[in-house]
CSV table of C-alpha atoms in Angstrom, one decimal:
chain,number,residue,atom,x,y,z
A,243,MET,CA,78.3,113.0,103.0
A,244,ASP,CA,79.8,116.4,103.0
A,245,LEU,CA,81.6,116.5,99.7
A,246,GLN,CA,83.4,119.8,100.5
A,247,ILE,CA,85.1,118.4,103.6
A,248,ILE,CA,86.0,115.3,101.7
A,249,ARG,CA,87.7,117.3,98.9
A,250,ASN,CA,89.4,119.6,101.4
A,251,GLN,CA,90.9,116.4,102.9
A,252,THR,CA,92.0,115.2,99.4
A,253,ALA,CA,94.9,117.4,98.5
A,254,GLY,CA,95.2,115.9,94.9
A,255,CYS,CA,91.8,117.5,94.1
A,256,GLU,CA,93.6,120.8,93.7
A,257,GLU,CA,96.0,119.4,91.2
A,258,ALA,CA,94.0,117.7,88.6
A,259,ILE,CA,90.8,115.9,87.8
A,260,HIS,CA,91.5,112.3,89.0
A,261,PHE,CA,89.5,109.8,87.1
A,262,ASN,CA,91.9,106.9,87.7
A,263,ASN,CA,90.7,105.4,90.9
A,264,ALA,CA,90.6,102.0,89.3
A,265,GLY,CA,94.4,102.4,89.0
A,266,ALA,CA,95.2,104.2,92.3
A,267,ALA,CA,92.8,106.6,94.0
A,268,LEU,CA,93.9,109.9,95.8
A,269,MET,CA,94.5,109.2,99.4
A,270,PRO,CA,92.8,111.5,102.0
A,271,LYS,CA,95.1,113.4,104.2
A,272,PRO,CA,94.3,111.1,107.3
A,273,VAL,CA,95.8,108.2,105.4
A,274,ALA,CA,98.9,109.9,104.3
A,275,SER,CA,99.5,111.3,107.8
A,276,ALA,CA,99.1,107.9,109.3
A,277,ILE,CA,101.9,106.6,107.1
A,278,ARG,CA,104.2,109.5,107.7
A,279,ASP,CA,103.7,109.5,111.4
A,280,TYR,CA,104.5,105.8,111.7
A,281,ILE,CA,107.7,106.2,109.6
A,282,THR,CA,108.7,109.1,111.9
A,283,ALA,CA,108.1,106.9,114.9
A,284,GLU,CA,110.3,104.2,113.3
A,285,GLU,CA,113.1,106.8,112.7
A,286,LEU,CA,113.0,107.9,116.2
A,287,HIS,CA,112.5,104.6,118.0
A,288,GLY,CA,113.4,101.8,115.7
A,289,GLY,CA,111.2,99.3,113.7
A,290,TYR,CA,110.7,96.6,116.3
A,291,GLU,CA,110.2,99.0,119.2
A,292,THR,CA,107.6,101.0,117.2
A,293,ALA,CA,105.7,97.9,116.3
A,294,ASP,CA,105.6,96.9,120.0
A,295,ARG,CA,104.4,100.3,121.0
A,296,LYS,CA,101.7,100.5,118.2
A,297,ARG,CA,100.6,96.9,118.5
A,298,GLU,CA,97.0,97.7,119.6
A,299,GLU,CA,96.6,100.3,116.8
A,300,LEU,CA,98.0,97.9,114.3
A,301,ASP,CA,95.6,95.1,115.3
A,302,LEU,CA,92.7,97.4,114.6
A,303,PHE,CA,93.3,96.4,110.9
A,304,TYR,CA,91.5,93.0,111.6
A,305,GLN,CA,88.6,94.6,113.1
A,306,TYR,CA,88.3,97.2,110.4
A,307,GLY,CA,88.7,94.6,107.7
A,308,ALA,CA,86.1,92.3,109.2
A,309,ARG,CA,83.6,95.2,109.1
A,310,LEU,CA,84.4,95.9,105.6
A,311,LEU,CA,83.7,92.4,104.5
A,312,ASN,CA,81.0,91.5,107.1
A,313,CYS,CA,83.0,88.6,108.8
A,314,GLU,CA,85.1,88.0,111.9
A,315,SER,CA,88.5,89.5,112.5
A,316,ARG,CA,89.9,85.8,112.4
A,317,ASN,CA,89.0,85.7,108.7
A,318,ILE,CA,91.2,88.7,107.7
A,319,ALA,CA,94.9,88.8,106.7
A,320,PHE,CA,97.1,91.7,105.7
A,321,THR,CA,99.1,91.4,102.5
A,322,THR,CA,101.2,93.5,100.1
A,323,ASN,CA,98.7,93.6,97.3
A,324,ALA,CA,95.7,91.9,95.7
A,325,THR,CA,98.0,89.6,93.6
A,326,GLU,CA,99.8,88.3,96.6
A,327,SER,CA,96.5,87.7,98.3
A,328,TYR,CA,95.2,85.8,95.4
A,329,ASN,CA,98.3,83.7,94.7
A,330,LYS,CA,98.6,82.8,98.5
A,331,ALA,CA,95.0,81.6,98.4
A,332,LEU,CA,95.7,79.8,95.1
A,333,SER,CA,98.9,78.2,96.5
A,334,SER,CA,97.0,76.7,99.5
A,335,ILE,CA,95.0,74.3,97.2
A,336,PRO,CA,96.8,71.0,96.7
A,337,PHE,CA,96.3,70.6,93.0
A,338,LYS,CA,96.9,67.3,91.3
A,339,THR,CA,97.4,66.4,87.7
A,340,GLY,CA,94.0,66.4,85.9
A,341,ASP,CA,92.4,68.8,88.4
A,342,VAL,CA,90.0,71.3,86.8
A,343,ILE,CA,89.8,75.1,87.5
A,344,LEU,CA,86.7,76.8,86.2
A,345,ILE,CA,87.7,80.3,84.9
A,346,THR,CA,85.7,83.1,83.2
A,347,ALA,CA,86.4,85.3,80.2
A,348,ASN,CA,86.8,88.3,82.4
A,349,ASP,CA,89.4,87.1,85.1
A,350,TYR,CA,92.3,89.5,85.8
A,351,PRO,CA,95.4,88.9,83.6
A,352,SER,CA,97.7,88.1,86.4
A,353,ASN,CA,95.2,85.4,87.5
A,354,TYR,CA,95.3,83.9,84.0
A,355,ILE,CA,99.0,83.9,84.1
A,356,ALA,CA,99.0,82.0,87.4
A,357,PHE,CA,96.5,79.5,85.9
A,358,ILE,CA,98.7,78.8,82.8
A,359,SER,CA,101.8,78.5,85.2
A,360,LEU,CA,99.8,75.9,87.2
A,361,GLN,CA,98.9,74.1,84.0
A,362,LYS,CA,102.4,73.9,82.9
A,363,ARG,CA,103.7,72.7,86.3
A,364,PHE,CA,101.0,70.4,87.5
A,365,GLY,CA,98.9,69.4,84.4
A,366,ILE,CA,95.7,70.9,85.5
A,367,LYS,CA,93.0,71.7,83.2
A,368,LEU,CA,91.3,75.0,82.6
A,369,VAL,CA,87.8,75.1,81.5
A,370,ARG,CA,86.0,78.4,80.9
A,371,VAL,CA,82.4,79.1,81.8
A,372,GLU,CA,80.4,80.8,79.1
A,373,ASN,CA,79.0,84.3,79.4
A,374,THR,CA,75.5,85.5,78.9
A,375,GLU,CA,74.6,87.9,76.0
A,376,THR,CA,75.2,90.8,78.4
A,377,GLY,CA,78.6,89.7,79.4
A,378,GLU,CA,78.2,88.1,82.9
A,379,ILE,CA,79.0,84.6,83.7
A,380,ASP,CA,76.3,82.2,82.6
A,381,LEU,CA,74.9,80.7,85.7
A,382,ALA,CA,73.2,77.8,84.0
A,383,ASP,CA,76.4,77.0,82.1
A,384,LEU,CA,78.3,77.4,85.5
A,385,GLU,CA,76.2,74.7,87.2
A,386,GLU,CA,76.3,72.5,84.2
A,387,LYS,CA,80.1,72.6,84.2
A,388,ILE,CA,80.4,71.9,87.9
A,389,ARG,CA,78.3,68.8,87.5
A,390,LYS,CA,80.3,67.7,84.4
A,391,TYR,CA,83.8,68.4,85.7
A,392,SER,CA,83.7,68.4,89.4
A,393,PRO,CA,86.3,71.2,89.5
A,394,ARG,CA,88.8,71.7,92.2
A,395,LEU,CA,88.2,75.5,92.1
A,396,LEU,CA,86.1,78.2,90.6
A,397,SER,CA,88.0,81.6,90.0
A,398,VAL,CA,85.8,84.8,89.4
A,399,THR,CA,86.9,88.5,89.1
A,400,HIS,CA,84.1,90.5,90.6
A,401,ILE,CA,84.9,93.5,88.3
A,402,PRO,CA,87.4,93.2,85.5
A,403,THR,CA,90.2,95.6,85.1
A,404,SER,CA,89.2,96.3,81.5
A,405,SER,CA,85.6,97.1,81.9
A,406,GLY,CA,82.6,98.2,84.2
A,407,LEU,CA,81.0,94.8,84.2
A,408,VAL,CA,79.9,93.5,87.7
A,409,GLN,CA,79.6,89.7,88.1
A,410,PRO,CA,76.6,88.3,90.1
A,411,VAL,CA,78.9,87.0,92.9
A,412,ALA,CA,76.2,86.1,95.4
A,413,GLU,CA,74.4,84.1,92.9
A,414,ILE,CA,77.5,82.3,92.0
A,415,GLY,CA,78.1,81.4,95.6
A,416,LEU,CA,74.7,79.8,95.9
A,417,ILE,CA,75.8,77.4,93.2
A,418,THR,CA,79.2,76.7,94.6
A,419,ARG,CA,77.9,76.0,98.0
A,420,LYS,CA,75.3,73.7,96.5
A,421,TYR,CA,78.2,71.5,95.2
A,422,ASN,CA,80.8,72.3,97.8
A,423,THR,CA,83.1,73.7,95.0
A,424,LEU,CA,86.0,76.0,96.3
A,425,TYR,CA,85.3,79.6,95.2
A,426,LEU,CA,88.0,82.2,94.9
A,427,LEU,CA,86.9,85.8,94.4
A,428,ASP,CA,89.1,88.6,93.1
A,429,ALA,CA,87.5,91.7,94.6
A,430,CYS,CA,90.5,94.0,93.7
A,431,GLN,CA,88.3,96.6,91.8
A,432,SER,CA,85.1,96.3,94.0
A,433,LEU,CA,86.3,96.9,97.5
A,434,GLY,CA,85.7,100.5,98.3
A,435,GLN,CA,83.1,101.3,95.6
A,436,LEU,CA,80.6,98.4,96.3
A,437,LYS,CA,79.4,96.6,99.3
A,438,VAL,CA,81.3,93.3,99.3
A,439,ASP,CA,79.6,90.9,102.0
A,440,ALA,CA,81.6,87.7,102.5
A,441,SER,CA,78.7,86.1,104.3
A,442,LEU,CA,76.3,86.8,101.5
A,443,ILE,CA,78.8,86.0,98.6
A,444,GLY,CA,79.9,82.6,100.1
A,445,ALA,CA,83.4,82.6,98.6
A,446,ASP,CA,86.1,80.7,100.4
A,447,PHE,CA,88.7,83.3,99.6
A,448,ILE,CA,88.4,87.1,98.7
A,449,SER,CA,91.5,89.0,97.6
A,450,GLY,CA,91.7,92.9,97.5
A,451,THR,CA,94.0,95.8,97.5
A,452,PHE,CA,94.1,99.2,99.2
A,453,ARG,CA,95.4,101.5,96.5
A,454,LYS,CA,92.2,101.6,94.4
A,455,PHE,CA,88.7,102.5,95.6
A,456,LEU,CA,89.7,102.0,99.2
A,457,ARG,CA,91.9,105.0,98.9
A,458,GLY,CA,94.7,103.5,100.8
A,459,PRO,CA,98.4,103.2,100.1
A,460,ARG,CA,100.2,101.2,97.4
A,461,GLY,CA,101.9,98.1,98.7
A,462,ALA,CA,98.9,97.0,100.9
A,463,GLY,CA,96.5,94.3,100.4
A,464,ILE,CA,93.7,92.2,102.2
A,465,LEU,CA,92.7,88.6,102.1
A,466,TYR,CA,89.5,86.9,103.5
A,467,VAL,CA,89.7,83.3,104.3
A,468,SER,CA,86.4,81.6,105.2
A,469,ASP,CA,85.9,79.5,108.4
A,470,LYS,CA,85.4,76.6,106.0
A,471,ALA,CA,88.9,77.1,104.4
A,472,LEU,CA,90.5,77.5,107.8
A,473,GLU,CA,88.9,74.4,109.3
A,474,ALA,CA,89.8,72.4,106.2
A,475,GLY,CA,93.5,73.2,106.8
A,476,PHE,CA,94.2,75.4,103.8
A,477,GLU,CA,97.6,77.2,104.2
A,478,PRO,CA,99.9,79.0,101.9
A,479,LEU,CA,102.6,76.9,100.2
A,480,PHE,CA,105.4,78.8,101.7
A,481,ILE,CA,104.0,79.5,105.1
A,482,ASP,CA,106.6,81.2,107.4
A,483,LEU,CA,107.1,81.7,111.2
A,484,HIS,CA,104.4,84.2,111.6
A,485,GLY,CA,101.8,81.8,110.1
A,486,ALA,CA,103.1,78.8,111.9
A,487,THR,CA,105.0,77.6,114.9
A,488,TRP,CA,108.0,75.2,114.5
A,489,VAL,CA,107.4,72.7,117.2
A,490,GLU,CA,109.6,69.7,116.1
A,491,GLU,CA,112.4,69.2,113.7
A,492,ASN,CA,110.0,68.1,111.0
A,493,LYS,CA,106.7,69.5,112.3
A,494,TYR,CA,105.0,72.9,112.5
A,495,ILE,CA,101.5,74.0,113.6
A,496,PRO,CA,99.8,76.6,111.5
A,497,ARG,CA,97.9,79.5,113.2
A,498,ASN,CA,94.0,78.9,113.6
A,499,ASP,CA,93.1,82.2,111.8
A,500,ALA,CA,93.7,83.8,108.5
A,501,ARG,CA,96.9,85.3,109.6
A,502,ARG,CA,98.6,82.1,108.7
A,503,PHE,CA,98.5,83.6,105.1
A,504,GLU,CA,100.6,86.5,106.4
A,505,ASP,CA,104.4,86.8,106.4
A,506,TRP,CA,106.4,87.8,109.4
A,507,GLU,CA,107.8,91.0,107.7
A,508,LYS,CA,105.3,93.4,106.6
A,509,GLY,CA,105.2,97.2,105.9
A,510,TYR,CA,103.7,98.4,109.2
A,511,ALA,CA,103.5,102.0,108.0
A,512,LEU,CA,101.3,100.9,105.1
A,513,MET,CA,99.3,98.7,107.6
A,514,MET,CA,98.6,101.9,109.6
A,515,GLY,CA,97.8,103.8,106.5
A,516,SER,CA,95.4,100.9,105.6
A,517,ASN,CA,93.7,101.2,109.0
A,518,ALA,CA,93.2,105.0,108.3
A,519,ALA,CA,91.7,104.3,104.9
A,520,LEU,CA,89.3,101.7,106.4
A,521,LYS,CA,88.3,104.0,109.2
A,522,TYR,CA,87.7,106.8,106.7
A,523,LEU,CA,85.4,104.6,104.5
A,524,HIS,CA,83.5,103.4,107.6
A,525,GLU,CA,82.9,107.0,108.8
A,526,ILE,CA,81.4,107.9,105.4
A,527,GLY,CA,79.6,104.7,104.9
A,528,ILE,CA,79.7,102.3,101.9
A,529,ASP,CA,76.0,102.7,101.2
A,530,GLN,CA,76.7,106.5,100.9
A,531,ILE,CA,79.6,105.9,98.6
A,532,GLU,CA,77.7,103.4,96.4
A,533,SER,CA,74.8,105.8,96.0
A,534,ARG,CA,77.1,108.8,95.2
A,535,ASN,CA,79.1,106.8,92.7
A,536,GLU,CA,75.8,105.8,90.9
A,537,ILE,CA,74.8,109.4,90.5
A,538,LEU,CA,78.2,110.3,89.0
A,539,MET,CA,78.3,107.3,86.7
A,540,ASN,CA,74.8,107.9,85.3
A,541,LYS,CA,75.8,111.4,84.4
A,542,LEU,CA,79.1,110.3,82.9
A,543,ARG,CA,77.6,107.5,80.7
A,544,SER,CA,74.7,109.7,79.6
A,545,ASP,CA,76.9,112.6,78.6
A,546,LEU,CA,79.5,110.4,76.9
A,547,SER,CA,76.8,108.5,74.9
A,548,LYS,CA,75.9,111.8,73.2
A,549,ILE,CA,79.3,112.1,71.6
A,550,ASN,CA,79.0,110.5,68.2
A,551,PHE,CA,82.7,109.4,67.7
A,552,VAL,CA,82.8,107.7,71.2
A,553,LYS,CA,81.7,104.1,71.6
A,554,LEU,CA,81.0,102.9,75.1
A,555,GLN,CA,82.4,99.4,75.5
A,556,ASP,CA,81.0,98.1,78.9
A,557,ARG,CA,78.6,95.2,79.1
A,558,GLY,CA,76.7,93.9,82.1
A,559,GLN,CA,73.3,94.2,83.5
A,560,LYS,CA,75.0,95.9,86.5
A,561,GLN,CA,77.9,98.3,85.9
A,562,CYS,CA,80.1,100.3,88.3
A,563,CYS,CA,82.5,103.1,88.6
A,564,ILE,CA,84.7,101.9,85.7
A,565,LEU,CA,83.8,103.1,82.2
A,566,THR,CA,85.6,102.1,79.0
A,567,PHE,CA,85.3,103.6,75.6
A,568,SER,CA,86.9,103.6,72.2
A,569,CYS,CA,87.3,106.5,69.7
A,570,ASP,CA,88.2,106.4,66.1
A,571,ASN,CA,91.5,107.4,64.6
A,572,ARG,CA,93.5,107.9,67.8
A,573,SER,CA,96.5,106.0,69.0
A,574,GLU,CA,96.7,104.8,72.6
A,575,SER,CA,99.7,106.9,73.4
A,576,GLU,CA,98.5,110.2,72.0
A,577,THR,CA,95.1,109.7,73.6
A,578,LYS,CA,96.7,109.3,77.0
A,579,LYS,CA,99.0,112.2,76.5
A,580,TYR,CA,96.1,114.4,75.3
A,581,PHE,CA,94.2,113.9,78.5
A,582,SER,CA,97.4,114.5,80.6
A,583,GLU,CA,98.0,117.8,78.8
A,584,ASN,CA,94.5,118.7,79.8
A,585,ASN,CA,95.2,117.9,83.5
A,586,ILE,CA,92.8,115.0,83.6
A,587,HIS,CA,94.0,111.6,84.8
A,588,ILE,CA,92.6,108.6,82.9
A,589,TYR,CA,94.2,105.2,82.0
A,590,THR,CA,94.2,103.3,78.8
A,591,THR,CA,93.9,99.5,78.9
A,592,PRO,CA,95.6,97.4,76.1
A,593,LYS,CA,94.4,94.2,74.6
A,594,ALA,CA,97.1,92.3,76.6
A,595,ASN,CA,95.0,92.9,79.7
A,596,ALA,CA,91.8,91.5,78.3
A,597,ILE,CA,92.7,89.1,75.5
A,598,ILE,CA,89.3,87.2,75.5
A,599,ASP,CA,87.1,90.2,76.0
A,600,PHE,CA,88.9,92.5,73.5
A,601,THR,CA,89.3,89.8,70.8
A,602,GLU,CA,85.4,89.3,70.9
A,603,LYS,CA,84.9,93.1,70.9
A,604,LYS,CA,87.6,93.7,68.2
A,605,LEU,CA,89.6,96.2,70.3
A,606,ASP,CA,93.3,96.9,70.6
A,607,TRP,CA,92.8,99.2,73.5
A,608,VAL,CA,90.2,101.4,75.3
A,609,VAL,CA,90.1,104.5,77.4
A,610,ARG,CA,89.4,103.6,81.1
A,611,VAL,CA,87.6,106.3,83.3
A,612,SER,CA,87.0,105.6,86.9
A,613,PRO,CA,85.6,108.5,89.0
A,614,HIS,CA,84.9,108.0,92.8
A,615,TYR,CA,82.7,109.7,95.3
A,616,TYR,CA,85.0,112.6,95.9
A,617,ASN,CA,84.8,113.6,92.2
A,618,THR,CA,82.2,116.2,91.1
A,619,GLU,CA,79.6,116.8,88.5
A,620,SER,CA,81.6,119.9,87.2
A,621,GLU,CA,84.7,117.6,86.8
A,622,ILE,CA,82.6,115.3,84.6
A,623,GLU,CA,81.4,118.2,82.5
A,624,ARG,CA,84.9,119.4,82.1
A,625,PHE,CA,85.9,115.8,81.0
A,626,ILE,CA,83.1,115.7,78.5
A,627,GLN,CA,84.2,119.0,77.0
A,628,VAL,CA,87.9,117.6,76.6
A,629,VAL,CA,86.5,114.4,75.0
A,630,GLY,CA,84.4,116.4,72.6
A,631,ASN,CA,87.5,118.3,71.5
A,632,LEU,CA,89.2,115.1,70.5
């Protein structure tokens, strides 16, 4: 990894210290150029005509996505964001009154809202799996609840939006496969910072976005659908003419691959930008990225832990590129403003994004810091200095 080349290709590095990659990372120049070039082509030639001309390049998305998740291109769909990916997968499951969904204390808030909506509409039951003392899902309790409730679905968020905890997703998959339980994984915060291997994890669906650690554009997402789910006939509730062929007045035939979860209309410029982001990641290598991130985060955690009025709030035997902390006698708004005035991009996470976790921790909000491989040790040192001056 040539860090200087990478930073030269990241224009935003000249503007500020960007520690909000869990929100939206800085796009490298090849990604922004791919989007601009495609829009220019549409301007000159028209939308349909450009899509026809660029079809082979656009279709590289499925190959790049398959390489990202260690699967086949037939298992990959392009979406507008992680929530759409997640909800399309969720909508494909024919829930009935009394069905049980197993959930965790650290699921993404939008996922929780979707569960509650399903509960209101279909009368499903939500059962929460307990955590271990270190914060991860309790695998023994998971297996016990699967045996007890025979759930229709298990939902797990790989990395919460509100902390750096990493769930043991492969071990979870071993249990769900044992009982043939549907397994939906939200990998929104893990794609691009950790290796996410669909064949190893064994989930039926994996949802993700491009704007975060994949360093792609906003408005672009990815969905993995397993062969098992495809062969079982799972399809989104509102499938359209891209995902299915209308063959008779009251009959359609869905596609035989994951693209049955796509819509006919999509942002092709953003798809091209996503291609560039995946190509960029593959050229660097996810193993290199993961190793670099570990170095940065070890330094950040160590240095922050020495500041006496800062309390690190992350749990988990394994942690990642998201770090959260609380500090006394500061309001959320003034803290965010303080870092902005010091030209450092961080984010704050309110209790509404982590009701269960923050209630247990007795928190109303935290500072969320999320470096990525293109950040430097000197930027961490500057950040520590600014924190110390709080």
